[in-house]
Amino acid sequence: MDYQKRIERLSNLLRTEELEALAVLPGPNLFYLTGLSFHLMERPVVGLFSASAPPRLILPEFEKPKAEAAAVALELFSYGEQEGASLSAFQAALSRMPADGRAVAVEPLRARFHELGLLQAASPHTRFVTGASLLASLRMAKDSAELAAIRRAIEIAQRAMDQTVPLIRLGMTEHELASELNVQLLRAGSEPEIPFSPIVATGPNSAHPHAVPGDRRLGAGELLVLDWGATASGYISDLTRTFAVGEISQELAEVHRVVGQANAAGRAAVGPGVRCGEVDRAARAVIASAGYGEFFLHRTGHGIGLEAHEPPFIRDGEPTVLEPGMTFTIEPGIYLAGRGGVRIEDNVVVTAEGSSSLTSSPRELKVVG
Ligand code: ZN
Ligand code: ZN
């Protein structure tokens, strides 16, 4: 991973947007820029990236060796264990903030009252704004190393599913099946921090897009939704397949067929220069024209990368224009309360010519159990 190049791209974006700096917290953004991982806990860790100064990192004294070994040179501002010690590290790190009124962007989804309070106390005249759009511009299009990691995460997830499907038995609980899938994910080579705990939902539970596996047993004539992913080099995959447990009704089979068509239409709509909203509309139109429009309860997809939900978002009216290297899910679904649901989720990448599906697990309705 070329961290120096990423930091340079960030510096250019900061100049264009006339921002003084970007503050990031432990998690995907700090990892993206430095390769460093820290836990988000009570001892604050903040990275400060500006166009005019070397990257700075505020961190506990005992974490210094880790930061010194980072792939990029960082100016370190450390603090000890005594109460209130971190404020002086924040003050030192922010002491060279120019007073010309340029704002500092802050990573919005991880920054807490904790860090924001310290940043404000250390630099009372600085304006802090959200770094959401800056970070989206920085991370949406993936480079070849990132794409290779996503491909690996998909390969692992698909291998884990190949190993899990033969273990599916009538009468086993959702929780038992989820445990098998978790084991197979780790065995296939996923990093221990899987992107999310797998969704295993049968029968009426499959009508909830975010069902949590429980004690319900797999019964004949029901749908089974499996939504799972793996992690490789910090990058994730996110797939969903829907199975038939034994013989299912014609209506449920028809719902599966419609969702499959919507998934194909969504994937076919992807290409450079296309707006995210148009991709959503392409998938949604198939489901609406089959009469199930009101049962497609969520957006068509979301970006994937270091996070399982990141920009771009494939939703109605989203104006973001697709560019080569962007990776996201196409995951239409139909959810019939009390009866069951179907979702088919693939991971795609925008290419110079159009797009390609990175996932290849069979999408046809398979009978299990
Ligand atoms: Zn998913
Ligand atoms: Zn998803």
CSV table of C-alpha atoms and ligand atoms in Angstrom, one decimal:
chain,number,residue,atom,x,y,z
A,1,MET,CA,0.0,0.0,0.0
A,2,ASP,CA,1.4,3.4,-1.1
A,3,TYR,CA,0.7,5.5,2.0
A,4,GLN,CA,2.9,8.4,0.9
A,5,LYS,CA,0.9,8.7,-2.3
A,6,ARG,CA,-2.4,8.7,-0.4
A,7,ILE,CA,-1.2,11.4,1.9
A,8,GLU,CA,-0.2,13.5,-1.1
A,9,ARG,CA,-3.6,13.0,-2.6
A,10,LEU,CA,-5.1,14.1,0.7
A,11,SER,CA,-2.9,17.2,0.7
A,12,ASN,CA,-4.1,18.2,-2.8
A,13,LEU,CA,-7.7,17.7,-1.7
A,14,LEU,CA,-7.1,19.9,1.4
A,15,ARG,CA,-5.7,22.7,-0.9
A,16,THR,CA,-8.6,22.4,-3.3
A,17,GLU,CA,-11.2,22.6,-0.5
A,18,GLU,CA,-9.2,25.3,1.3
A,19,LEU,CA,-9.1,23.3,4.5
A,20,GLU,CA,-6.2,23.6,7.0
A,21,ALA,CA,-6.1,19.9,8.0
A,22,LEU,CA,-8.0,16.7,8.4
A,23,ALA,CA,-8.3,15.0,11.8
A,24,VAL,CA,-8.8,11.2,11.8
A,25,LEU,CA,-9.4,8.7,14.5
A,26,PRO,CA,-8.3,5.1,15.0
A,27,GLY,CA,-10.1,3.0,12.4
A,28,PRO,CA,-10.3,2.8,8.6
A,29,ASN,CA,-9.2,6.3,7.8
A,30,LEU,CA,-6.0,6.3,10.0
A,31,PHE,CA,-5.3,2.8,8.6
A,32,TYR,CA,-5.8,4.0,5.0
A,33,LEU,CA,-3.3,6.9,5.5
A,34,THR,CA,-0.7,5.2,7.7
A,35,GLY,CA,-1.3,1.5,8.0
A,36,LEU,CA,-1.6,2.0,11.7
A,37,SER,CA,-4.3,0.3,13.8
A,38,PHE,CA,-5.3,1.5,17.3
A,39,HIS,CA,-8.4,0.8,19.4
A,40,LEU,CA,-10.9,3.6,19.8
A,41,MET,CA,-10.9,3.9,23.6
A,42,GLU,CA,-10.7,6.3,26.5
A,43,ARG,CA,-7.0,7.3,25.7
A,44,PRO,CA,-7.5,9.5,22.6
A,45,VAL,CA,-5.5,8.9,19.4
A,46,VAL,CA,-5.8,11.6,16.7
A,47,GLY,CA,-4.0,11.9,13.4
A,48,LEU,CA,-3.7,15.4,11.9
A,49,PHE,CA,-2.9,15.7,8.2
A,50,SER,CA,-2.3,19.1,6.7
A,51,ALA,CA,-1.1,20.3,3.3
A,52,SER,CA,1.6,22.5,4.8
A,53,ALA,CA,3.1,20.3,7.6
A,54,PRO,CA,4.2,16.7,8.0
A,55,PRO,CA,1.5,14.4,9.4
A,56,ARG,CA,1.1,14.6,13.2
A,57,LEU,CA,-0.1,11.9,15.6
A,58,ILE,CA,-1.4,12.5,19.1
A,59,LEU,CA,-1.1,9.2,21.1
A,60,PRO,CA,-0.4,7.7,24.5
A,61,GLU,CA,3.3,7.5,25.4
A,62,PHE,CA,3.4,3.7,25.5
A,63,GLU,CA,2.1,3.5,21.9
A,64,LYS,CA,5.0,5.4,20.5
A,65,PRO,CA,7.1,2.4,19.3
A,66,LYS,CA,4.2,1.3,17.1
A,67,ALA,CA,3.9,4.7,15.5
A,68,GLU,CA,7.7,5.0,15.1
A,69,ALA,CA,7.6,1.7,13.1
A,70,ALA,CA,4.9,3.0,10.8
A,71,ALA,CA,5.4,3.0,7.0
A,72,VAL,CA,5.1,6.8,6.9
A,73,ALA,CA,7.1,9.4,8.9
A,74,LEU,CA,4.9,11.0,11.6
A,75,GLU,CA,5.5,13.8,14.1
A,76,LEU,CA,4.5,12.3,17.4
A,77,PHE,CA,2.8,14.2,20.3
A,78,SER,CA,2.6,11.8,23.2
A,79,TYR,CA,1.1,12.0,26.7
A,80,GLY,CA,1.5,10.1,29.9
A,81,GLU,CA,-1.0,8.4,32.2
A,82,GLN,CA,-1.7,11.3,34.6
A,83,GLU,CA,-5.2,12.8,34.6
A,84,GLY,CA,-5.6,15.5,31.9
A,85,ALA,CA,-2.2,14.9,30.3
A,86,SER,CA,-3.5,14.5,26.8
A,87,LEU,CA,-4.6,18.2,26.5
A,88,SER,CA,-1.0,19.5,26.4
A,89,ALA,CA,-0.2,17.0,23.6
A,90,PHE,CA,-3.3,18.3,21.7
A,91,GLN,CA,-2.1,21.9,22.3
A,92,ALA,CA,1.4,21.1,21.1
A,93,ALA,CA,0.1,19.3,18.0
A,94,LEU,CA,-2.3,22.2,17.1
A,95,SER,CA,0.1,25.1,18.1
A,96,ARG,CA,1.0,25.8,14.5
A,97,MET,CA,-2.5,26.1,13.2
A,98,PRO,CA,-2.5,29.3,11.2
A,99,ALA,CA,-5.1,31.8,12.4
A,100,ASP,CA,-6.3,32.7,8.9
A,101,GLY,CA,-9.7,31.2,9.5
A,102,ARG,CA,-9.3,28.0,7.5
A,103,ALA,CA,-11.3,25.1,9.0
A,104,VAL,CA,-10.1,21.7,10.2
A,105,ALA,CA,-12.1,18.8,8.8
A,106,VAL,CA,-12.9,16.0,11.3
A,107,GLU,CA,-13.8,12.4,10.5
A,108,PRO,CA,-17.5,12.5,11.3
A,109,LEU,CA,-18.5,8.9,12.1
A,110,ARG,CA,-15.8,8.1,14.7
A,111,ALA,CA,-15.0,11.4,16.3
A,112,ARG,CA,-16.6,11.5,19.7
A,113,PHE,CA,-17.4,14.3,22.1
A,114,HIS,CA,-14.1,13.2,23.8
A,115,GLU,CA,-11.7,14.1,20.9
A,116,LEU,CA,-13.7,17.0,19.6
A,117,GLY,CA,-13.7,18.6,23.1
A,118,LEU,CA,-9.9,18.2,23.3
A,119,LEU,CA,-9.4,19.6,19.8
A,120,GLN,CA,-11.6,22.6,20.6
A,121,ALA,CA,-9.9,23.2,24.0
A,122,ALA,CA,-6.4,23.0,22.3
A,123,SER,CA,-7.3,25.4,19.5
A,124,PRO,CA,-10.3,27.6,20.6
A,125,HIS,CA,-10.3,29.8,17.5
A,126,THR,CA,-10.3,26.9,15.0
A,127,ARG,CA,-13.5,26.0,13.1
A,128,PHE,CA,-14.1,22.3,12.9
A,129,VAL,CA,-16.2,21.0,10.0
A,130,THR,CA,-17.2,17.5,8.8
A,131,GLY,CA,-14.7,15.7,6.6
A,132,ALA,CA,-17.3,13.4,5.1
A,133,SER,CA,-17.1,14.5,1.5
A,134,LEU,CA,-13.3,14.9,1.6
A,135,LEU,CA,-12.9,11.3,2.9
A,136,ALA,CA,-15.4,10.0,0.2
A,137,SER,CA,-13.3,11.7,-2.5
A,138,LEU,CA,-10.2,10.3,-1.1
A,139,ARG,CA,-11.3,6.7,-0.7
A,140,MET,CA,-14.1,5.9,-3.1
A,141,ALA,CA,-11.9,4.8,-6.1
A,142,LYS,CA,-9.7,1.9,-5.2
A,143,ASP,CA,-6.1,1.4,-6.4
A,144,SER,CA,-4.8,-2.0,-7.6
A,145,ALA,CA,-3.5,-3.1,-4.2
A,146,GLU,CA,-6.9,-2.4,-2.6
A,147,LEU,CA,-8.8,-4.2,-5.4
A,148,ALA,CA,-6.5,-7.2,-4.9
A,149,ALA,CA,-7.3,-7.3,-1.2
A,150,ILE,CA,-11.1,-7.0,-1.9
A,151,ARG,CA,-10.8,-9.9,-4.4
A,152,ARG,CA,-9.0,-12.0,-1.7
A,153,ALA,CA,-11.8,-11.2,0.8
A,154,ILE,CA,-14.4,-12.3,-1.8
A,155,GLU,CA,-12.5,-15.5,-2.6
A,156,ILE,CA,-12.3,-16.4,1.1
A,157,ALA,CA,-16.0,-15.7,1.6
A,158,GLN,CA,-17.0,-17.8,-1.4
A,159,ARG,CA,-14.8,-20.7,-0.3
A,160,ALA,CA,-16.3,-20.5,3.2
A,161,MET,CA,-19.8,-20.7,1.7
A,162,ASP,CA,-18.8,-23.7,-0.5
A,163,GLN,CA,-17.8,-25.4,2.7
A,164,THR,CA,-20.9,-24.4,4.6
A,165,VAL,CA,-23.7,-25.3,2.2
A,166,PRO,CA,-23.2,-29.1,2.4
A,167,LEU,CA,-23.5,-28.7,6.2
A,168,ILE,CA,-27.0,-27.2,6.0
A,169,ARG,CA,-29.6,-29.6,7.6
A,170,LEU,CA,-33.3,-29.4,8.1
A,171,GLY,CA,-34.0,-28.7,11.8
A,172,MET,CA,-30.7,-27.0,12.6
A,173,THR,CA,-31.1,-23.6,14.1
A,174,GLU,CA,-30.1,-20.3,12.5
A,175,HIS,CA,-27.6,-19.9,15.3
A,176,GLU,CA,-26.0,-23.3,14.6
A,177,LEU,CA,-25.7,-22.5,10.9
A,178,ALA,CA,-24.2,-19.0,11.7
A,179,SER,CA,-21.6,-20.7,13.9
A,180,GLU,CA,-20.6,-23.1,11.1
A,181,LEU,CA,-20.3,-20.2,8.7
A,182,ASN,CA,-18.1,-18.2,11.2
A,183,VAL,CA,-15.8,-21.2,11.6
A,184,GLN,CA,-15.6,-21.7,7.8
A,185,LEU,CA,-14.8,-18.0,7.3
A,186,LEU,CA,-11.8,-18.2,9.7
A,187,ARG,CA,-10.7,-21.6,8.3
A,188,ALA,CA,-10.8,-20.2,4.7
A,189,GLY,CA,-8.4,-17.5,5.8
A,190,SER,CA,-10.5,-14.4,6.9
A,191,GLU,CA,-8.8,-12.1,9.3
A,192,PRO,CA,-10.3,-12.6,12.8
A,193,GLU,CA,-12.2,-9.3,12.6
A,194,ILE,CA,-14.9,-10.4,10.1
A,195,PRO,CA,-16.7,-7.3,8.7
A,196,PHE,CA,-20.0,-8.2,10.4
A,197,SER,CA,-21.6,-11.2,12.0
A,198,PRO,CA,-23.3,-13.3,9.3
A,199,ILE,CA,-27.1,-13.0,8.8
A,200,VAL,CA,-28.8,-16.4,8.8
A,201,ALA,CA,-32.5,-15.9,8.5
A,202,THR,CA,-35.1,-18.6,7.8
A,203,GLY,CA,-38.9,-18.4,7.0
A,204,PRO,CA,-40.6,-15.3,8.3
A,205,ASN,CA,-37.3,-14.1,9.8
A,206,SER,CA,-35.9,-13.7,6.2
A,207,ALA,CA,-38.4,-10.9,5.7
A,208,HIS,CA,-36.2,-8.7,8.0
A,209,PRO,CA,-33.2,-7.3,6.0
A,210,HIS,CA,-31.1,-7.2,9.2
A,211,ALA,CA,-32.3,-10.3,11.0
A,212,VAL,CA,-30.2,-11.6,13.9
A,213,PRO,CA,-29.6,-15.4,13.9
A,214,GLY,CA,-31.6,-17.0,16.7
A,215,ASP,CA,-33.2,-20.3,17.8
A,216,ARG,CA,-35.5,-20.7,14.8
A,217,ARG,CA,-35.0,-24.1,13.1
A,218,LEU,CA,-34.7,-24.5,9.3
A,219,GLY,CA,-38.1,-25.8,8.1
A,220,ALA,CA,-39.1,-27.3,4.8
A,221,GLY,CA,-40.8,-25.0,2.3
A,222,GLU,CA,-39.0,-21.9,3.7
A,223,LEU,CA,-36.5,-19.4,2.3
A,224,LEU,CA,-33.1,-19.1,3.9
A,225,VAL,CA,-31.1,-15.8,3.5
A,226,LEU,CA,-27.3,-15.9,4.2
A,227,ASP,CA,-25.5,-12.6,4.2
A,228,TRP,CA,-21.8,-12.9,5.0
A,229,GLY,CA,-18.3,-11.5,4.3
A,230,ALA,CA,-14.6,-11.9,5.0
A,231,THR,CA,-11.7,-9.6,5.7
A,232,ALA,CA,-8.3,-9.7,3.9
A,233,SER,CA,-5.6,-7.0,4.6
A,234,GLY,CA,-8.3,-4.9,6.3
A,235,TYR,CA,-10.6,-5.0,3.2
A,236,ILE,CA,-13.9,-6.7,3.2
A,237,SER,CA,-16.4,-8.6,1.1
A,238,ASP,CA,-20.2,-8.6,1.6
A,239,LEU,CA,-22.4,-11.2,-0.2
A,240,THR,CA,-25.9,-12.5,0.1
A,241,ARG,CA,-27.5,-15.6,-1.3
A,242,THR,CA,-31.0,-16.9,-0.7
A,243,PHE,CA,-31.7,-20.7,-0.7
A,244,ALA,CA,-34.8,-22.8,-0.7
A,245,VAL,CA,-35.1,-25.2,2.3
A,246,GLY,CA,-36.8,-28.2,0.5
A,247,GLU,CA,-39.7,-27.5,-1.8
A,248,ILE,CA,-40.9,-23.9,-1.7
A,249,SER,CA,-44.2,-22.3,-3.1
A,250,GLN,CA,-44.4,-20.9,-6.6
A,251,GLU,CA,-44.8,-17.4,-5.2
A,252,LEU,CA,-41.5,-17.6,-3.3
A,253,ALA,CA,-39.7,-19.1,-6.3
A,254,GLU,CA,-41.1,-16.2,-8.4
A,255,VAL,CA,-39.9,-13.6,-5.9
A,256,HIS,CA,-36.5,-15.2,-6.1
A,257,ARG,CA,-36.6,-15.0,-9.9
A,258,VAL,CA,-37.6,-11.3,-9.8
A,259,VAL,CA,-34.8,-10.4,-7.3
A,260,GLY,CA,-32.3,-12.2,-9.6
A,261,GLN,CA,-33.4,-10.1,-12.5
A,262,ALA,CA,-33.2,-6.9,-10.5
A,263,ASN,CA,-29.7,-7.9,-9.4
A,264,ALA,CA,-28.7,-8.4,-13.0
A,265,ALA,CA,-30.3,-5.1,-14.1
A,266,GLY,CA,-28.5,-3.3,-11.4
A,267,ARG,CA,-25.2,-4.8,-12.3
A,268,ALA,CA,-25.8,-4.1,-16.0
A,269,ALA,CA,-26.5,-0.4,-15.3
A,270,VAL,CA,-23.1,0.2,-13.6
A,271,GLY,CA,-20.5,2.0,-15.6
A,272,PRO,CA,-18.2,5.1,-15.6
A,273,GLY,CA,-20.1,8.3,-15.9
A,274,VAL,CA,-23.4,6.8,-14.5
A,275,ARG,CA,-25.0,8.4,-11.5
A,276,CYS,CA,-25.5,6.1,-8.5
A,277,GLY,CA,-29.2,7.0,-8.5
A,278,GLU,CA,-29.6,5.5,-12.0
A,279,VAL,CA,-28.2,2.2,-10.9
A,280,ASP,CA,-30.7,2.1,-8.0
A,281,ARG,CA,-33.5,3.0,-10.5
A,282,ALA,CA,-32.5,0.1,-12.8
A,283,ALA,CA,-32.8,-2.5,-10.1
A,284,ARG,CA,-35.9,-1.0,-8.5
A,285,ALA,CA,-37.7,-0.8,-11.9
A,286,VAL,CA,-37.6,-4.6,-12.3
A,287,ILE,CA,-39.1,-5.2,-8.9
A,288,ALA,CA,-41.7,-2.5,-9.3
A,289,SER,CA,-42.9,-3.8,-12.7
A,290,ALA,CA,-43.3,-7.3,-11.2
A,291,GLY,CA,-45.6,-5.7,-8.6
A,292,TYR,CA,-43.3,-5.9,-5.6
A,293,GLY,CA,-42.1,-2.3,-5.5
A,294,GLU,CA,-43.3,-1.6,-1.9
A,295,PHE,CA,-41.5,-4.7,-0.6
A,296,PHE,CA,-38.0,-3.6,-1.7
A,297,LEU,CA,-37.3,-1.9,1.7
A,298,HIS,CA,-33.8,-0.5,1.3
A,299,ARG,CA,-31.3,1.1,-1.1
A,300,THR,CA,-29.8,-1.0,-3.9
A,301,GLY,CA,-26.2,-1.0,-2.5
A,302,HIS,CA,-23.3,0.6,-0.6
A,303,GLY,CA,-19.6,1.0,-1.2
A,304,ILE,CA,-17.2,-1.6,0.2
A,305,GLY,CA,-13.5,-1.3,1.0
A,306,LEU,CA,-12.1,-0.9,4.5
A,307,GLU,CA,-15.6,-0.6,5.7
A,308,ALA,CA,-18.7,-2.7,5.0
A,309,HIS,CA,-20.8,0.5,4.5
A,310,GLU,CA,-18.9,3.4,2.9
A,311,PRO,CA,-19.5,5.8,0.0
A,312,PRO,CA,-20.7,5.6,-2.8
A,313,PHE,CA,-24.3,4.8,-1.8
A,314,ILE,CA,-26.5,3.3,-4.5
A,315,ARG,CA,-29.7,4.9,-3.6
A,316,ASP,CA,-32.6,6.9,-5.1
A,317,GLY,CA,-31.5,10.3,-6.3
A,318,GLU,CA,-27.8,9.9,-5.3
A,319,PRO,CA,-25.9,12.2,-7.7
A,320,THR,CA,-22.4,10.7,-7.2
A,321,VAL,CA,-21.0,9.8,-10.6
A,322,LEU,CA,-19.3,6.4,-10.9
A,323,GLU,CA,-15.6,6.3,-11.7
A,324,PRO,CA,-13.3,3.4,-12.5
A,325,GLY,CA,-12.1,1.7,-9.3
A,326,MET,CA,-15.2,2.3,-7.3
A,327,THR,CA,-16.4,-0.9,-5.5
A,328,PHE,CA,-19.9,-1.4,-4.1
A,329,THR,CA,-22.7,-3.9,-3.6
A,330,ILE,CA,-25.7,-4.6,-5.7
A,331,GLU,CA,-28.2,-6.1,-3.4
A,332,PRO,CA,-31.9,-5.8,-4.3
A,333,GLY,CA,-34.4,-7.6,-2.1
A,334,ILE,CA,-38.1,-8.4,-1.7
A,335,TYR,CA,-39.4,-8.8,1.9
A,336,LEU,CA,-42.9,-10.2,2.4
A,337,ALA,CA,-43.8,-9.9,6.1
A,338,GLY,CA,-44.7,-13.1,7.8
A,339,ARG,CA,-43.8,-15.2,4.8
A,340,GLY,CA,-40.1,-14.6,3.8
A,341,GLY,CA,-37.6,-12.6,2.0
A,342,VAL,CA,-35.1,-12.8,-0.8
A,343,ARG,CA,-31.9,-10.8,-1.2
A,344,ILE,CA,-29.1,-11.4,-3.8
A,345,GLU,CA,-26.0,-9.4,-3.1
A,346,ASP,CA,-22.9,-9.1,-5.3
A,347,ASN,CA,-19.8,-7.0,-5.2
A,348,VAL,CA,-18.9,-5.0,-8.3
A,349,VAL,CA,-16.1,-2.8,-9.5
A,350,VAL,CA,-16.5,0.0,-12.1
A,351,THR,CA,-14.0,-0.4,-14.9
A,352,ALA,CA,-13.0,1.9,-17.8
A,353,GLU,CA,-15.4,0.1,-20.1
A,354,GLY,CA,-18.3,-0.7,-17.8
A,355,SER,CA,-18.1,-2.9,-14.7
A,356,SER,CA,-17.4,-6.4,-13.6
A,357,SER,CA,-18.8,-8.5,-10.8
A,358,LEU,CA,-16.1,-9.5,-8.4
A,359,THR,CA,-18.4,-12.2,-6.8
A,360,SER,CA,-19.2,-15.4,-8.7
A,361,SER,CA,-21.1,-17.6,-6.2
A,362,PRO,CA,-24.1,-19.1,-8.1
A,363,ARG,CA,-27.2,-16.9,-7.9
A,364,GLU,CA,-29.8,-19.5,-9.0
A,365,LEU,CA,-32.1,-20.8,-6.4
A,366,LYS,CA,-30.5,-23.8,-4.8
A,367,VAL,CA,-32.4,-26.3,-2.7
A,368,VAL,CA,-30.7,-27.2,0.6
A,369,GLY,CA,-31.5,-29.2,3.8
B,1,ZN,ZN,-24.6,-8.0,3.0
B,2,ZN,ZN,-24.4,-5.1,1.9
